[in-house]
Amino acid sequence: MPSCALQATSESTVHSHVADEKYADAMNWDELKFGVIPTDYMYIMKCSNGDDFSQGHLTPYGKIELSPSAGILNYGQGIFEGLKATRTKDGRIQLFRPEENALRMKMGAERLCMPSPSTHQFLDALKQTVLANKRWVPPQGKGALYIRPLLIGSGPVLGLGPAPEYTFLVYATPVGSYHKCGATMNLYIENEVRRAIPGGTGGIKSITNYSPVFEVVKKARAKGFTDVLFLDAATGKNIEEASTCNIFFVKDNVILTPPANGTVLPGITRKSIIEIARDLNYLVKEHDVPLEDVLAADEVFCTGTAVEVTAVASITYQDKRIEYRTGEETVFHKLRGVLKEIQTGVVEDKMGWTMLID
């Protein structure tokens, strides 16, 4: 069946399936965790190496078929993105800066020698996926529909090199808070393992960036920490980021964050917080953050799609634990409040960051 026919068929099925149902049956939104809950539909689009992506389609959420010699399985040729669909105060559904995710995927695809969907194709795929799964978008204040776009080398390849075929796939799942601890994070500085190296892939969302830190993160969580902070590979003296998020330090109302210079991921929440802070006349510095600045900071907070904007209550380095301010009279609290009001439609989006899709 041609892809256009598949799309027409799936859109018809989607419409009949969700037309009279606002929310998924039997969902306890108050108990929503951050994990995979199978939804109704996913989006798939393919292209051959050297070609452009053309027409994708919705299909019921489920397993996909891959050759054992697929580039993604043998050489890790793949990247992903993450963003959320949320409900506004009047029940409408919106995305936050999705074009930034499209541009970051394109940058990552170029680094890994893959074709990527155009910004228009990326946004259209997101919209179709969210609308097909709109009954899984939680009520306002109960969570979000997490959207995971994937771009993988799906074609078979044995010799070292790019795959002959690529698949762009988008799925979604309703999520609650990422960290069980809730309001604050307690971080541990890892002194041996490095997350990224100069000239590597730390600045893109390559799938190969994440599993190498599983072990140290698991050990840290077993000791009661929320996440791990990694030092730079070049000197071992500067903070870069955590396993799941970017980090900010505040000293005397000056905001400091490590630069997104190739080893630190250029987070979209990070970028938004920097722009909001500067709009509120805070001085924001993007440069190396030595351990001495960590010890001297008044406040610390993390940013990311999953963790959103979360205060850090403490950082432990070797045997020293440093505690930070986390109350309502903090820079963090003000910046988070402004961002959340934009993301949830409480205030007018003068930045032009949100995209209403329903």
PDB file of C-alpha atoms in Angstrom, residues 31-193:
ATOM      1  CA  GLU A  31       0.164   8.412  40.098  1.00  0.00           C
ATOM      2  CA  LEU A  32       1.898   9.062  36.772  1.00  0.00           C
ATOM      3  CA  LYS A  33       5.616   8.156  36.765  1.00  0.00           C
ATOM      4  CA  PHE A  34       8.360   8.768  34.199  1.00  0.00           C
ATOM      5  CA  GLY A  35       8.267   5.541  32.214  1.00  0.00           C
ATOM      6  CA  VAL A  36       6.928   3.908  29.073  1.00  0.00           C
ATOM      7  CA  ILE A  37       3.162   3.551  28.830  1.00  0.00           C
ATOM      8  CA  PRO A  38       2.226   2.174  25.395  1.00  0.00           C
ATOM      9  CA  THR A  39      -0.007   4.617  23.535  1.00  0.00           C
ATOM     10  CA  ASP A  40      -2.025   4.210  20.337  1.00  0.00           C
ATOM     11  CA  TYR A  41       0.085   5.348  17.403  1.00  0.00           C
ATOM     12  CA  MET A  42       3.609   6.112  16.243  1.00  0.00           C
ATOM     13  CA  TYR A  43       4.949   7.804  13.115  1.00  0.00           C
ATOM     14  CA  ILE A  44       7.412   6.244  10.666  1.00  0.00           C
ATOM     15  CA  MET A  45       9.264   7.664   7.649  1.00  0.00           C
ATOM     16  CA  LYS A  46      12.107   6.050   5.695  1.00  0.00           C
ATOM     17  CA  CYS A  47      14.660   7.030   3.087  1.00  0.00           C
ATOM     18  CA  SER A  48      17.676   5.556   1.328  1.00  0.00           C
ATOM     19  CA  ASN A  49      21.198   6.887   1.806  1.00  0.00           C
ATOM     20  CA  GLY A  50      21.742   9.801  -0.577  1.00  0.00           C
ATOM     21  CA  ASP A  51      18.020  10.558  -0.857  1.00  0.00           C
ATOM     22  CA  ASP A  52      15.723  12.886   1.059  1.00  0.00           C
ATOM     23  CA  PHE A  53      12.916  11.860   3.347  1.00  0.00           C
ATOM     24  CA  SER A  54       9.566  12.167   1.603  1.00  0.00           C
ATOM     25  CA  GLN A  55       6.274  10.817   2.961  1.00  0.00           C
ATOM     26  CA  GLY A  56       5.756   9.242   6.353  1.00  0.00           C
ATOM     27  CA  HIS A  57       2.681   7.714   7.978  1.00  0.00           C
ATOM     28  CA  LEU A  58       1.048   6.869  11.280  1.00  0.00           C
ATOM     29  CA  THR A  59       0.899   3.248  12.321  1.00  0.00           C
ATOM     30  CA  PRO A  60      -0.314   1.494  15.477  1.00  0.00           C
ATOM     31  CA  TYR A  61       2.288   1.627  18.247  1.00  0.00           C
ATOM     32  CA  GLY A  62       4.240  -1.619  18.361  1.00  0.00           C
ATOM     33  CA  LYS A  63       7.426  -3.450  17.538  1.00  0.00           C
ATOM     34  CA  ILE A  64       9.561  -2.623  14.513  1.00  0.00           C
ATOM     35  CA  GLU A  65      11.522  -5.021  12.334  1.00  0.00           C
ATOM     36  CA  LEU A  66      15.282  -4.606  11.922  1.00  0.00           C
ATOM     37  CA  SER A  67      17.984  -6.619  10.213  1.00  0.00           C
ATOM     38  CA  PRO A  68      20.613  -8.025  12.615  1.00  0.00           C
ATOM     39  CA  SER A  69      23.124  -6.100  10.513  1.00  0.00           C
ATOM     40  CA  ALA A  70      21.331  -2.754  10.808  1.00  0.00           C
ATOM     41  CA  GLY A  71      23.665   0.195  11.249  1.00  0.00           C
ATOM     42  CA  ILE A  72      21.994   1.188  14.507  1.00  0.00           C
ATOM     43  CA  LEU A  73      22.656  -2.258  16.036  1.00  0.00           C
ATOM     44  CA  ASN A  74      26.207  -2.745  14.804  1.00  0.00           C
ATOM     45  CA  TYR A  75      27.714   0.734  14.793  1.00  0.00           C
ATOM     46  CA  GLY A  76      25.356   2.815  16.951  1.00  0.00           C
ATOM     47  CA  GLN A  77      24.366   5.083  14.076  1.00  0.00           C
ATOM     48  CA  GLY A  78      21.455   6.854  15.687  1.00  0.00           C
ATOM     49  CA  ILE A  79      20.289   9.983  17.463  1.00  0.00           C
ATOM     50  CA  PHE A  80      17.172  10.939  19.356  1.00  0.00           C
ATOM     51  CA  GLU A  81      15.315  13.976  20.591  1.00  0.00           C
ATOM     52  CA  GLY A  82      12.941  14.584  23.474  1.00  0.00           C
ATOM     53  CA  LEU A  83      10.184  17.137  23.986  1.00  0.00           C
ATOM     54  CA  LYS A  84       6.783  17.395  25.606  1.00  0.00           C
ATOM     55  CA  ALA A  85       3.195  18.172  24.667  1.00  0.00           C
ATOM     56  CA  THR A  86       1.272  19.820  27.501  1.00  0.00           C
ATOM     57  CA  ARG A  87      -2.224  21.109  28.069  1.00  0.00           C
ATOM     58  CA  THR A  88      -2.849  24.806  28.595  1.00  0.00           C
ATOM     59  CA  LYS A  89      -5.207  26.161  31.260  1.00  0.00           C
ATOM     60  CA  ASP A  90      -8.082  25.986  28.754  1.00  0.00           C
ATOM     61  CA  GLY A  91      -7.314  22.376  27.792  1.00  0.00           C
ATOM     62  CA  ARG A  92      -5.569  22.992  24.469  1.00  0.00           C
ATOM     63  CA  ILE A  93      -2.387  21.104  23.539  1.00  0.00           C
ATOM     64  CA  GLN A  94       0.886  22.829  22.761  1.00  0.00           C
ATOM     65  CA  LEU A  95       4.545  22.078  22.086  1.00  0.00           C
ATOM     66  CA  PHE A  96       7.521  24.075  23.327  1.00  0.00           C
ATOM     67  CA  ARG A  97      10.125  25.242  20.800  1.00  0.00           C
ATOM     68  CA  PRO A  98       9.884  22.106  18.619  1.00  0.00           C
ATOM     69  CA  GLU A  99      11.785  23.741  15.772  1.00  0.00           C
ATOM     70  CA  GLU A 100      14.846  23.785  18.053  1.00  0.00           C
ATOM     71  CA  ASN A 101      14.623  19.994  18.350  1.00  0.00           C
ATOM     72  CA  ALA A 102      14.403  19.735  14.569  1.00  0.00           C
ATOM     73  CA  LEU A 103      17.539  21.849  14.138  1.00  0.00           C
ATOM     74  CA  ARG A 104      19.432  19.901  16.809  1.00  0.00           C
ATOM     75  CA  MET A 105      18.506  16.605  15.147  1.00  0.00           C
ATOM     76  CA  LYS A 106      19.778  17.941  11.837  1.00  0.00           C
ATOM     77  CA  MET A 107      23.080  18.935  13.463  1.00  0.00           C
ATOM     78  CA  GLY A 108      23.425  15.489  15.021  1.00  0.00           C
ATOM     79  CA  ALA A 109      22.527  13.753  11.783  1.00  0.00           C
ATOM     80  CA  GLU A 110      25.249  15.619   9.911  1.00  0.00           C
ATOM     81  CA  ARG A 111      27.785  14.582  12.560  1.00  0.00           C
ATOM     82  CA  LEU A 112      26.803  10.903  12.189  1.00  0.00           C
ATOM     83  CA  CYS A 113      26.591  10.989   8.383  1.00  0.00           C
ATOM     84  CA  MET A 114      22.816  10.544   8.206  1.00  0.00           C
ATOM     85  CA  PRO A 115      20.075  12.281   6.212  1.00  0.00           C
ATOM     86  CA  SER A 116      17.542  14.082   8.388  1.00  0.00           C
ATOM     87  CA  PRO A 117      13.929  15.178   7.955  1.00  0.00           C
ATOM     88  CA  SER A 118      13.343  18.817   7.108  1.00  0.00           C
ATOM     89  CA  THR A 119      12.052  21.100   9.853  1.00  0.00           C
ATOM     90  CA  HIS A 120       8.611  21.004   8.214  1.00  0.00           C
ATOM     91  CA  GLN A 121       8.617  17.192   8.103  1.00  0.00           C
ATOM     92  CA  PHE A 122       9.812  16.994  11.710  1.00  0.00           C
ATOM     93  CA  LEU A 123       7.084  19.329  12.968  1.00  0.00           C
ATOM     94  CA  ASP A 124       4.394  17.611  10.911  1.00  0.00           C
ATOM     95  CA  ALA A 125       5.422  14.224  12.328  1.00  0.00           C
ATOM     96  CA  LEU A 126       5.210  15.604  15.874  1.00  0.00           C
ATOM     97  CA  LYS A 127       1.792  17.087  15.258  1.00  0.00           C
ATOM     98  CA  GLN A 128       0.410  13.888  13.745  1.00  0.00           C
ATOM     99  CA  THR A 129       1.809  11.780  16.568  1.00  0.00           C
ATOM    100  CA  VAL A 130       0.436  13.999  19.324  1.00  0.00           C
ATOM    101  CA  LEU A 131      -3.009  14.374  17.784  1.00  0.00           C
ATOM    102  CA  ALA A 132      -3.206  10.611  17.207  1.00  0.00           C
ATOM    103  CA  ASN A 133      -2.428  10.118  20.905  1.00  0.00           C
ATOM    104  CA  LYS A 134      -4.204  13.174  22.301  1.00  0.00           C
ATOM    105  CA  ARG A 135      -6.197  11.130  24.834  1.00  0.00           C
ATOM    106  CA  TRP A 136      -2.830  10.328  26.459  1.00  0.00           C
ATOM    107  CA  VAL A 137      -1.939  13.993  27.045  1.00  0.00           C
ATOM    108  CA  PRO A 138      -2.463  14.400  30.819  1.00  0.00           C
ATOM    109  CA  PRO A 139      -4.709  17.101  32.290  1.00  0.00           C
ATOM    110  CA  GLN A 140      -2.899  20.343  33.081  1.00  0.00           C
ATOM    111  CA  GLY A 141      -0.649  19.998  36.106  1.00  0.00           C
ATOM    112  CA  LYS A 142      -0.680  16.189  36.028  1.00  0.00           C
ATOM    113  CA  GLY A 143       2.243  15.628  33.657  1.00  0.00           C
ATOM    114  CA  ALA A 144       2.920  15.745  29.925  1.00  0.00           C
ATOM    115  CA  LEU A 145       3.019  13.623  26.810  1.00  0.00           C
ATOM    116  CA  TYR A 146       6.724  12.940  26.293  1.00  0.00           C
ATOM    117  CA  ILE A 147       7.604  12.723  22.587  1.00  0.00           C
ATOM    118  CA  ARG A 148      10.645  10.758  21.447  1.00  0.00           C
ATOM    119  CA  PRO A 149      11.778  11.295  17.818  1.00  0.00           C
ATOM    120  CA  LEU A 150      14.388   8.743  16.701  1.00  0.00           C
ATOM    121  CA  LEU A 151      16.628   8.769  13.638  1.00  0.00           C
ATOM    122  CA  ILE A 152      18.430   5.488  13.047  1.00  0.00           C
ATOM    123  CA  GLY A 153      20.520   3.686  10.460  1.00  0.00           C
ATOM    124  CA  SER A 154      18.031   0.887   9.817  1.00  0.00           C
ATOM    125  CA  GLY A 155      19.584  -0.601   6.676  1.00  0.00           C
ATOM    126  CA  PRO A 156      22.002  -3.578   6.766  1.00  0.00           C
ATOM    127  CA  VAL A 157      25.733  -2.830   6.760  1.00  0.00           C
ATOM    128  CA  LEU A 158      28.751  -5.002   7.573  1.00  0.00           C
ATOM    129  CA  GLY A 159      31.763  -2.936   6.563  1.00  0.00           C
ATOM    130  CA  LEU A 160      32.403   0.170   8.613  1.00  0.00           C
ATOM    131  CA  GLY A 161      30.324   2.949   7.090  1.00  0.00           C
ATOM    132  CA  PRO A 162      26.904   4.592   6.909  1.00  0.00           C
ATOM    133  CA  ALA A 163      23.806   2.430   6.599  1.00  0.00           C
ATOM    134  CA  PRO A 164      22.065   2.221   3.196  1.00  0.00           C
ATOM    135  CA  GLU A 165      18.630   3.082   4.676  1.00  0.00           C
ATOM    136  CA  TYR A 166      17.361   5.337   7.475  1.00  0.00           C
ATOM    137  CA  THR A 167      14.221   5.404   9.586  1.00  0.00           C
ATOM    138  CA  PHE A 168      12.732   8.418  11.310  1.00  0.00           C
ATOM    139  CA  LEU A 169      10.323   7.305  14.017  1.00  0.00           C
ATOM    140  CA  VAL A 170       8.272   9.240  16.567  1.00  0.00           C
ATOM    141  CA  TYR A 171       6.513   7.699  19.544  1.00  0.00           C
ATOM    142  CA  ALA A 172       4.973   9.225  22.662  1.00  0.00           C
ATOM    143  CA  THR A 173       4.137   8.278  26.237  1.00  0.00           C
ATOM    144  CA  PRO A 174       2.519  10.135  29.155  1.00  0.00           C
ATOM    145  CA  VAL A 175       4.973  10.975  31.932  1.00  0.00           C
ATOM    146  CA  GLY A 176       5.106  12.495  35.383  1.00  0.00           C
ATOM    147  CA  SER A 177       8.167  13.791  37.248  1.00  0.00           C
ATOM    148  CA  TYR A 178      11.525  12.372  36.170  1.00  0.00           C
ATOM    149  CA  HIS A 179      13.076  12.130  39.620  1.00  0.00           C
ATOM    150  CA  LYS A 180      11.253  10.385  42.456  1.00  0.00           C
ATOM    151  CA  CYS A 181      12.718  12.808  44.972  1.00  0.00           C
ATOM    152  CA  GLY A 182      10.449  15.490  43.568  1.00  0.00           C
ATOM    153  CA  ALA A 183      11.340  19.047  44.468  1.00  0.00           C
ATOM    154  CA  THR A 184      15.171  19.003  44.604  1.00  0.00           C
ATOM    155  CA  MET A 185      18.207  17.049  43.446  1.00  0.00           C
ATOM    156  CA  ASN A 186      21.281  15.825  45.313  1.00  0.00           C
ATOM    157  CA  LEU A 187      24.232  15.404  42.962  1.00  0.00           C
ATOM    158  CA  TYR A 188      27.533  13.542  43.143  1.00  0.00           C
ATOM    159  CA  ILE A 189      30.629  14.658  41.232  1.00  0.00           C
ATOM    160  CA  GLU A 190      32.211  11.702  39.414  1.00  0.00           C
ATOM    161  CA  ASN A 191      35.998  11.897  39.564  1.00  0.00           C
ATOM    162  CA  GLU A 192      37.037   9.054  37.227  1.00  0.00           C
ATOM    163  CA  VAL A 193      34.545   8.468  34.395  1.00  0.00           C
TER     164      VAL A 193
END
